[in-house]
Amino acid sequence: MKQNSLLQYIVLYMIVACVALAIATLARVFTVSIGFDSFTAFMVFIVVLAIQVVVYLSIHVVLQNTMLPWIGEWLSKIPYFRKKIESRQVPMIAKETLLDAPEQPSLEDIRNKQLQNKTKEQRDRLNIALNYTRKSFALYLSNEHLDVLCRNLQAYINELDVKELQPVKIKELTAIDIRHFGWNIWNYSKPRNQMDIAHFLKIVFPDVFKETEVDSIKRHLKDDELKGAIKIQENID
């Protein structure tokens, strides 16, 4: 396409140059025929040639900047020419859109991104549960036992074996407080069977539930919602 356009320009300029030279030559011959010397005739040749170049460039600029846009706008109103113009523009627009389209990620990149998002979400949820636990037990557990409780909670949320759980010794809090804590954690980590959190409480707080069966812990998790230091919370965020 570019080579054809260049060739057309070359042919056009050659035709213009030949016509200009022919007119300038005729002017020189006419000057000699009426009795002027060769130098004067040559100067007439140069002046006529220069005038033609200036006139051609002026006409070209006027046509390019003024007449052609006006003619194009006028032709675009005619249905036949409008269809021709649109048929040429659509492939060019499609090509530019294709070139500008961003590179699509591979399936492996998508999987890795989704895995990173899932891992981050799980980590964020665990941190929320751990922060809630530290706030709830900061006054009632030693630093050592609070760390043990947080490790136990992490094992529960990650659904690890109950053999990973270790007991802690608590002071001042009652069975109601511990059951409320258990319900809040279960509710936050749903869907989970309430029996799982009941087993968790039985193992982690053996002194509190020494004489209480797991089924009983499960049945009474949400009893007396407004009593105790730790109350039922629908959302621990």
Short mmCIF file of C-alpha atoms in Angstrom, two decimals:
data_model
loop_
_atom_site.label_atom_id
_atom_site.label_comp_id
_atom_site.label_asym_id
_atom_site.label_seq_id
_atom_site.Cartn_x
_atom_site.Cartn_y
_atom_site.Cartn_z
CA MET A 1 0.00 0.00 0.00
CA LYS A 2 2.77 2.48 0.93
CA GLN A 3 4.83 1.56 -2.17
CA ASN A 4 1.83 2.17 -4.44
CA SER A 5 1.21 5.57 -2.84
CA LEU A 6 4.87 6.53 -3.23
CA LEU A 7 4.83 5.48 -6.89
CA GLN A 8 1.69 7.55 -7.51
CA TYR A 9 3.36 10.62 -5.97
CA ILE A 10 6.47 10.13 -8.11
CA VAL A 11 4.42 9.84 -11.31
CA LEU A 12 2.37 12.91 -10.35
CA TYR A 13 5.45 15.01 -9.62
CA MET A 14 7.12 13.90 -12.86
CA ILE A 15 4.05 14.96 -14.86
CA VAL A 16 3.92 18.33 -13.08
CA ALA A 17 7.67 18.82 -13.64
CA CYS A 18 7.41 17.99 -17.35
CA VAL A 19 4.50 20.41 -17.84
CA ALA A 20 6.34 23.14 -15.91
CA LEU A 21 9.53 22.63 -17.95
CA ALA A 22 7.56 22.66 -21.19
CA ILE A 23 5.83 25.95 -20.31
CA ALA A 24 9.13 27.52 -19.17
CA THR A 25 10.83 26.35 -22.38
CA LEU A 26 8.06 27.84 -24.51
CA ALA A 27 8.46 31.12 -22.63
CA ARG A 28 12.23 31.08 -23.32
CA VAL A 29 11.70 30.34 -27.02
CA PHE A 30 9.15 33.14 -27.26
CA THR A 31 11.59 35.55 -25.55
CA VAL A 32 14.37 34.69 -28.05
CA SER A 33 11.96 34.98 -31.01
CA ILE A 34 11.07 38.57 -30.17
CA GLY A 35 14.74 39.62 -30.14
CA PHE A 36 16.06 39.25 -26.54
CA ASP A 37 19.50 37.75 -25.92
CA SER A 38 20.20 34.26 -24.54
CA PHE A 39 20.84 35.42 -20.93
CA THR A 40 17.53 37.28 -20.77
CA ALA A 41 15.77 34.26 -22.27
CA PHE A 42 17.39 32.01 -19.63
CA MET A 43 16.29 34.33 -16.81
CA VAL A 44 12.74 34.30 -18.24
CA PHE A 45 12.94 30.46 -18.21
CA ILE A 46 13.99 30.45 -14.51
CA VAL A 47 11.38 33.03 -13.45
CA VAL A 48 8.53 31.25 -15.25
CA LEU A 49 9.62 27.92 -13.76
CA ALA A 50 9.80 29.42 -10.24
CA ILE A 51 6.36 31.03 -10.64
CA GLN A 52 4.89 27.68 -11.66
CA VAL A 53 6.41 25.94 -8.61
CA VAL A 54 4.98 28.61 -6.28
CA VAL A 55 1.57 28.45 -7.95
CA TYR A 56 1.53 24.62 -7.80
CA LEU A 57 2.50 24.53 -4.11
CA SER A 58 -0.12 27.19 -3.28
CA ILE A 59 -2.83 25.26 -5.09
CA HIS A 60 -1.72 22.00 -3.42
CA VAL A 61 -1.88 23.56 0.07
CA VAL A 62 -5.30 25.12 -0.59
CA LEU A 63 -6.68 21.85 -1.92
CA GLN A 64 -5.16 19.78 0.89
CA ASN A 65 -6.29 21.98 3.80
CA THR A 66 -9.46 23.60 2.51
CA MET A 67 -11.00 22.11 -0.59
CA LEU A 68 -10.42 18.38 0.03
CA PRO A 69 -12.00 18.30 3.55
CA TRP A 70 -14.96 20.26 2.24
CA ILE A 71 -15.32 17.97 -0.79
CA GLY A 72 -14.96 14.89 1.46
CA GLU A 73 -17.64 16.16 3.84
CA TRP A 74 -19.94 16.88 0.91
CA LEU A 75 -19.35 13.43 -0.61
CA SER A 76 -19.97 11.71 2.75
CA LYS A 77 -23.56 12.96 2.61
CA ILE A 78 -24.16 10.95 -0.57
CA PRO A 79 -25.15 7.32 0.38
CA TYR A 80 -22.94 5.69 -2.27
CA PHE A 81 -19.75 7.51 -1.24
CA ARG A 82 -20.59 7.21 2.50
CA LYS A 83 -20.66 3.40 2.19
CA LYS A 84 -17.32 3.46 0.39
CA ILE A 85 -15.72 5.58 3.13
CA GLU A 86 -17.12 3.42 5.95
CA SER A 87 -15.97 0.20 4.23
CA ARG A 88 -12.40 1.55 4.21
CA GLN A 89 -12.46 2.82 7.79
CA VAL A 90 -13.80 -0.35 9.48
CA PRO A 91 -10.83 -2.64 8.66
CA MET A 92 -8.41 0.08 9.78
CA ILE A 93 -10.24 0.53 13.10
CA ALA A 94 -10.32 -3.24 13.63
CA LYS A 95 -6.61 -3.46 12.94
CA GLU A 96 -5.79 -0.65 15.37
CA THR A 97 -8.00 -2.26 18.03
CA LEU A 98 -6.20 -5.56 17.56
CA LEU A 99 -2.80 -3.92 17.83
CA ASP A 100 -3.77 -1.96 20.96
CA ALA A 101 -5.40 -4.92 22.74
CA PRO A 102 -3.46 -5.84 25.89
CA GLU A 103 -1.82 -9.23 26.11
CA GLN A 104 -4.12 -11.73 27.77
CA PRO A 105 -2.76 -13.59 30.84
CA SER A 106 -2.17 -17.33 30.52
CA LEU A 107 -4.25 -19.91 32.38
CA GLU A 108 -1.29 -20.59 34.65
CA ASP A 109 -1.09 -16.91 35.59
CA ILE A 110 -4.83 -16.88 36.32
CA ARG A 111 -4.56 -19.97 38.53
CA ASN A 112 -1.61 -18.52 40.44
CA LYS A 113 -3.48 -15.24 40.95
CA GLN A 114 -6.58 -17.04 42.22
CA LEU A 115 -4.46 -19.15 44.56
CA GLN A 116 -2.78 -16.02 45.94
CA ASN A 117 -6.17 -14.38 46.51
CA LYS A 118 -7.50 -17.48 48.28
CA THR A 119 -4.41 -17.72 50.50
CA LYS A 120 -4.65 -14.03 51.40
CA GLU A 121 -8.35 -14.35 52.24
CA GLN A 122 -7.69 -17.33 54.53
CA ARG A 123 -4.84 -15.50 56.23
CA ASP A 124 -6.99 -12.40 56.78
CA ARG A 125 -9.83 -14.45 58.28
CA LEU A 126 -7.42 -16.24 60.60
CA ASN A 127 -5.95 -12.92 61.77
CA ILE A 128 -9.43 -11.60 62.58
CA ALA A 129 -10.20 -14.70 64.68
CA LEU A 130 -6.84 -14.48 66.47
CA ASN A 131 -7.30 -10.78 67.25
CA TYR A 132 -10.76 -11.47 68.67
CA THR A 133 -9.32 -14.27 70.84
CA ARG A 134 -6.51 -12.11 72.20
CA LYS A 135 -8.95 -9.31 73.11
CA SER A 136 -11.37 -11.74 74.77
CA PHE A 137 -8.77 -13.56 76.90
CA ALA A 138 -6.08 -10.91 77.47
CA LEU A 139 -7.18 -10.40 81.11
CA TYR A 140 -7.82 -14.06 81.87
CA LEU A 141 -4.84 -15.97 80.49
CA SER A 142 -1.10 -15.70 80.95
CA ASN A 143 0.96 -14.79 77.92
CA GLU A 144 2.11 -18.38 77.59
CA HIS A 145 -1.40 -19.85 77.70
CA LEU A 146 -2.77 -17.14 75.41
CA ASP A 147 -0.18 -18.16 72.82
CA VAL A 148 -1.23 -21.80 73.27
CA LEU A 149 -4.90 -20.84 72.81
CA CYS A 150 -4.07 -18.97 69.60
CA ARG A 151 -2.20 -22.00 68.25
CA ASN A 152 -5.17 -24.18 69.15
CA LEU A 153 -7.51 -21.81 67.34
CA GLN A 154 -5.30 -21.86 64.26
CA ALA A 155 -5.41 -25.67 64.28
CA TYR A 156 -9.23 -25.59 64.59
CA ILE A 157 -9.67 -23.11 61.70
CA ASN A 158 -7.25 -25.08 59.52
CA GLU A 159 -9.11 -28.30 60.45
CA LEU A 160 -6.03 -30.03 61.80
CA ASP A 161 -6.09 -33.16 63.95
CA VAL A 162 -7.44 -32.66 67.50
CA LYS A 163 -4.18 -34.21 68.72
CA GLU A 164 -2.61 -30.84 67.91
CA LEU A 165 -4.72 -29.16 70.61
CA GLN A 166 -3.24 -28.39 74.04
CA PRO A 167 -5.12 -27.44 77.24
CA VAL A 168 -4.91 -24.01 78.84
CA LYS A 169 -5.59 -22.86 82.39
CA ILE A 170 -8.04 -20.02 82.73
CA LYS A 171 -9.08 -17.81 85.64
CA GLU A 172 -12.27 -15.88 86.48
CA LEU A 173 -14.20 -16.80 83.33
CA THR A 174 -17.15 -19.21 83.57
CA ALA A 175 -18.45 -22.01 81.38
CA ILE A 176 -20.97 -19.54 79.91
CA ASP A 177 -18.11 -17.30 78.74
CA ILE A 178 -16.24 -20.19 77.16
CA ARG A 179 -19.38 -21.49 75.41
CA HIS A 180 -20.11 -18.00 74.08
CA PHE A 181 -16.54 -17.77 72.79
CA GLY A 182 -16.95 -21.16 71.14
CA TRP A 183 -20.22 -20.15 69.44
CA ASN A 184 -18.72 -16.89 68.18
CA ILE A 185 -15.76 -18.75 66.64
CA TRP A 186 -18.02 -21.44 65.15
CA ASN A 187 -20.36 -18.81 63.69
CA TYR A 188 -17.40 -16.96 62.14
CA SER A 189 -15.87 -20.11 60.63
CA LYS A 190 -19.09 -21.60 59.19
CA PRO A 191 -19.89 -23.94 57.59
CA ARG A 192 -18.62 -26.17 60.41
CA ASN A 193 -20.41 -28.72 62.58
CA GLN A 194 -21.05 -27.37 66.08
CA MET A 195 -19.81 -30.69 67.43
CA ASP A 196 -16.32 -29.72 66.22
CA ILE A 197 -16.24 -26.58 68.36
CA ALA A 198 -17.71 -28.50 71.30
CA HIS A 199 -14.83 -31.02 71.09
CA PHE A 200 -12.43 -28.07 70.80
CA LEU A 201 -13.74 -26.48 74.02
CA LYS A 202 -13.74 -29.80 75.89
CA ILE A 203 -10.06 -30.43 75.04
CA VAL A 204 -8.71 -26.88 75.36
CA PHE A 205 -10.58 -25.97 78.59
CA PRO A 206 -10.58 -29.28 80.52
CA ASP A 207 -10.93 -27.65 83.95
CA VAL A 208 -14.05 -25.74 82.95
CA PHE A 209 -15.80 -28.70 81.29
CA LYS A 210 -14.39 -31.47 83.47
CA GLU A 211 -17.86 -32.80 84.32
CA THR A 212 -19.66 -31.72 81.09
CA GLU A 213 -20.25 -33.98 78.10
CA VAL A 214 -19.51 -32.79 74.58
CA ASP A 215 -23.18 -33.08 73.58
CA SER A 216 -24.14 -30.83 76.48
CA ILE A 217 -21.55 -28.23 75.49
CA LYS A 218 -22.97 -28.23 71.95
CA ARG A 219 -26.58 -27.83 73.09
CA HIS A 220 -25.84 -24.87 75.37
CA LEU A 221 -23.36 -22.88 73.27
CA LYS A 222 -25.71 -19.93 72.87
CA ASP A 223 -27.49 -20.01 76.24
CA ASP A 224 -27.81 -16.77 78.21
CA GLU A 225 -26.56 -14.63 75.33
CA LEU A 226 -26.27 -11.41 77.36
CA LYS A 227 -24.63 -12.93 80.43
CA GLY A 228 -20.94 -13.28 81.22
CA ALA A 229 -17.82 -11.33 80.30
CA ILE A 230 -17.84 -12.82 76.80
CA LYS A 231 -21.19 -12.33 75.09
CA ILE A 232 -22.67 -13.72 71.90
CA GLN A 233 -21.55 -11.74 68.83
CA GLU A 234 -23.01 -12.31 65.42
CA ASN A 235 -19.93 -10.73 63.87
CA ILE A 236 -16.43 -10.62 65.36
CA ASP A 237 -14.87 -8.56 62.51
#
